[in-house]
């Protein structure tokens, strides 16, 4: 059972009964529910449960692989996920309802760490133990055919080692 508790203390304002296998519950961008990772079938996906106790709703529709993390865009219109499948972990971006999934990176490593949105909602920061393969990271909202090879990886300074800013 997950409860929304006022910062100043007091009685819970909402209660959520998530599956026992739910991971990384976080507030949905509209503040009316929680989103979380779960494996209900052969693949891990993001689910959402709104206040009121109804059943969780599947947001993403991946049929294989494992989701390692998820993050909502600042305006709540997009969802970024780190998905491990096949030979590596990659960042995918979908619409808020899970439609229009686009792989925005192709990392050389399966070790991709949490993804974060930049404040403008147009860029992401992801950390991986390897470098992106040339020509595979691209701006959000584009297709691989239209934007192949246009992204840059910002790897300046030792504190940023392994960090990639997609722009």
CSV table of C-alpha atoms in Angstrom, one decimal:
chain,number,residue,atom,x,y,z
A,1,UNK,CA,0.0,0.0,0.0
A,2,UNK,CA,1.3,3.4,-1.0
A,3,UNK,CA,0.0,6.5,0.7
A,4,UNK,CA,0.2,10.2,-0.2
A,5,UNK,CA,0.9,12.0,3.1
A,6,UNK,CA,1.0,15.8,3.5
A,7,UNK,CA,4.5,17.2,4.1
A,8,UNK,CA,3.4,18.8,7.3
A,9,UNK,CA,2.1,15.5,8.6
A,10,UNK,CA,-1.4,14.3,9.1
A,11,UNK,CA,-3.7,11.8,7.5
A,12,UNK,CA,-3.0,10.3,4.1
A,13,UNK,CA,-4.8,12.1,1.3
A,14,UNK,CA,-4.7,9.1,-1.1
A,15,UNK,CA,-4.0,5.4,-1.0
A,16,UNK,CA,-2.7,3.3,-3.8
A,17,UNK,CA,-2.6,-0.5,-3.8
A,18,UNK,CA,0.1,-1.3,-6.3
A,19,UNK,CA,1.1,-4.9,-7.3
A,20,UNK,CA,3.8,-6.4,-5.1
A,21,UNK,CA,6.1,-6.5,-8.1
A,22,UNK,CA,5.8,-2.7,-8.8
A,23,UNK,CA,9.1,-0.8,-8.9
A,24,UNK,CA,10.0,2.9,-8.9
A,25,UNK,CA,6.6,4.4,-8.1
A,26,UNK,CA,6.6,8.1,-8.9
A,27,UNK,CA,3.9,10.8,-9.1
A,28,UNK,CA,2.3,11.1,-12.6
A,29,UNK,CA,2.8,14.6,-14.0
A,30,UNK,CA,-0.8,15.7,-13.3
A,31,UNK,CA,-0.5,14.7,-9.7
A,32,UNK,CA,-3.5,12.5,-9.7
A,33,UNK,CA,-1.8,9.1,-9.6
A,34,UNK,CA,1.3,7.1,-9.6
A,35,UNK,CA,3.3,5.5,-12.4
A,36,UNK,CA,5.5,2.5,-11.9
A,37,UNK,CA,7.5,-0.2,-13.6
A,38,UNK,CA,6.0,-3.7,-13.5
A,39,UNK,CA,6.3,-7.1,-15.3
A,40,UNK,CA,2.8,-8.4,-15.8
A,41,UNK,CA,3.7,-10.6,-18.8
A,42,UNK,CA,6.9,-11.3,-20.9
A,43,UNK,CA,8.1,-7.7,-20.8
A,44,UNK,CA,8.5,-4.9,-18.3
A,45,UNK,CA,6.3,-1.9,-18.9
A,46,UNK,CA,5.2,1.4,-17.2
A,47,UNK,CA,1.8,1.4,-15.6
A,48,UNK,CA,-0.3,4.1,-14.0
A,49,UNK,CA,-2.8,4.0,-11.2
A,50,UNK,CA,-5.0,7.1,-10.4
A,51,UNK,CA,-6.4,7.9,-7.1
A,52,UNK,CA,-9.6,6.0,-6.2
A,53,UNK,CA,-8.4,2.4,-6.2
A,54,UNK,CA,-9.1,1.3,-9.7
A,55,UNK,CA,-6.8,-1.2,-11.4
A,56,UNK,CA,-3.5,0.0,-12.9
A,57,UNK,CA,-3.5,0.8,-16.6
A,58,UNK,CA,-0.6,-0.2,-18.8
A,59,UNK,CA,1.0,2.8,-20.4
A,60,UNK,CA,3.8,1.4,-22.6
A,61,UNK,CA,3.4,-1.6,-24.9
A,62,UNK,CA,6.8,-3.3,-25.1
A,63,UNK,CA,6.6,-7.0,-25.8
A,64,UNK,CA,10.1,-7.9,-24.7
A,65,UNK,CA,13.0,-6.5,-22.7
A,66,UNK,CA,13.2,-4.9,-19.3
A,67,UNK,CA,12.6,-1.3,-18.3
A,68,UNK,CA,15.2,0.0,-15.9
A,69,UNK,CA,13.8,3.4,-15.2
A,70,UNK,CA,11.2,5.9,-16.4
A,71,UNK,CA,10.8,9.7,-16.2
A,72,UNK,CA,7.9,12.0,-17.3
A,73,UNK,CA,8.7,15.1,-19.3
A,74,UNK,CA,8.2,18.4,-17.3
A,75,UNK,CA,4.9,19.1,-19.2
A,76,UNK,CA,3.7,15.5,-18.9
A,77,UNK,CA,3.3,15.0,-22.6
A,78,UNK,CA,6.2,12.4,-23.0
A,79,UNK,CA,7.6,9.5,-21.1
A,80,UNK,CA,11.3,8.5,-21.3
A,81,UNK,CA,12.2,5.0,-20.4
A,82,UNK,CA,15.5,3.1,-20.3
A,83,UNK,CA,14.9,-0.3,-21.9
A,84,UNK,CA,17.3,-3.2,-22.0
A,85,UNK,CA,16.7,-5.6,-24.9
A,86,UNK,CA,19.1,-7.6,-27.0
A,87,UNK,CA,22.6,-6.1,-27.1
A,88,UNK,CA,22.1,-3.0,-25.1
A,89,UNK,CA,20.3,-0.6,-23.0
A,90,UNK,CA,18.7,2.4,-24.7
A,91,UNK,CA,16.6,5.4,-24.1
A,92,UNK,CA,13.1,5.4,-25.6
A,93,UNK,CA,10.6,8.2,-25.7
A,94,UNK,CA,6.8,7.7,-26.0
A,95,UNK,CA,3.8,10.0,-26.0
A,96,UNK,CA,2.2,10.3,-22.5
A,97,UNK,CA,-0.2,7.4,-23.4
A,98,UNK,CA,2.6,5.1,-24.5
A,99,UNK,CA,2.0,5.6,-28.2
A,100,UNK,CA,4.6,6.6,-30.7
A,101,UNK,CA,7.6,4.9,-29.1
A,102,UNK,CA,10.9,6.1,-30.6
A,103,UNK,CA,14.4,4.8,-29.7
A,104,UNK,CA,16.5,7.9,-29.2
A,105,UNK,CA,19.9,6.2,-28.4
A,106,UNK,CA,21.8,3.1,-29.3
A,107,UNK,CA,24.4,2.8,-26.5
A,108,UNK,CA,27.4,0.5,-26.8
A,109,UNK,CA,26.7,-0.8,-23.3
A,110,UNK,CA,23.8,-2.5,-21.6
A,111,UNK,CA,24.7,-0.4,-18.5
A,112,UNK,CA,22.5,2.7,-19.0
A,113,UNK,CA,21.6,4.5,-15.8
A,114,UNK,CA,18.6,6.8,-14.9
A,115,UNK,CA,17.4,9.2,-17.5
A,116,UNK,CA,16.5,12.8,-16.6
A,117,UNK,CA,14.7,15.5,-18.6
A,118,UNK,CA,16.2,18.9,-19.1
A,119,UNK,CA,14.0,21.7,-17.9
A,120,UNK,CA,12.9,22.6,-21.4
A,121,UNK,CA,11.4,19.2,-22.0
A,122,UNK,CA,13.2,18.9,-25.4
A,123,UNK,CA,16.4,17.2,-24.2
A,124,UNK,CA,17.4,14.3,-22.0
A,125,UNK,CA,20.5,13.4,-20.0
A,126,UNK,CA,21.4,9.7,-19.7
A,127,UNK,CA,24.5,8.0,-18.3
A,128,UNK,CA,26.0,4.9,-19.7
A,129,UNK,CA,29.3,3.1,-19.2
A,130,UNK,CA,29.9,3.2,-23.0
A,131,UNK,CA,29.7,5.9,-25.7
A,132,UNK,CA,26.7,6.2,-28.0
A,133,UNK,CA,27.4,4.7,-31.4
A,134,UNK,CA,28.0,7.4,-34.0
A,135,UNK,CA,24.9,8.7,-35.7
A,136,UNK,CA,22.4,7.0,-33.4
A,137,UNK,CA,21.5,9.6,-30.8
A,138,UNK,CA,19.1,12.2,-32.3
A,139,UNK,CA,16.9,15.1,-31.3
A,140,UNK,CA,13.5,14.2,-29.8
A,141,UNK,CA,10.6,14.1,-32.2
A,142,UNK,CA,12.6,13.1,-35.2
A,143,UNK,CA,13.0,9.9,-37.2
A,144,UNK,CA,16.2,8.0,-37.7
A,145,UNK,CA,16.0,8.6,-41.4
A,146,UNK,CA,15.5,12.4,-41.1
A,147,UNK,CA,18.1,13.0,-38.5
A,148,UNK,CA,20.8,10.3,-38.7
A,149,UNK,CA,24.1,11.5,-37.4
A,150,UNK,CA,23.0,15.0,-36.1
A,151,UNK,CA,23.3,14.5,-32.4
A,152,UNK,CA,26.3,15.3,-30.3
A,153,UNK,CA,27.6,13.8,-27.1
A,154,UNK,CA,28.7,16.3,-24.4
A,155,UNK,CA,31.5,14.5,-22.6
A,156,UNK,CA,33.5,17.4,-21.2
A,157,UNK,CA,35.2,17.1,-17.8
A,158,UNK,CA,35.9,14.1,-15.6
A,159,UNK,CA,32.7,14.7,-13.6
A,160,UNK,CA,30.7,14.1,-16.8
A,161,UNK,CA,32.5,10.9,-17.7
A,162,UNK,CA,29.9,8.6,-19.3
A,163,UNK,CA,27.2,11.2,-19.4
A,164,UNK,CA,25.5,12.0,-22.7
A,165,UNK,CA,23.3,15.0,-23.3
A,166,UNK,CA,21.0,14.5,-26.3
A,167,UNK,CA,20.5,17.6,-28.2
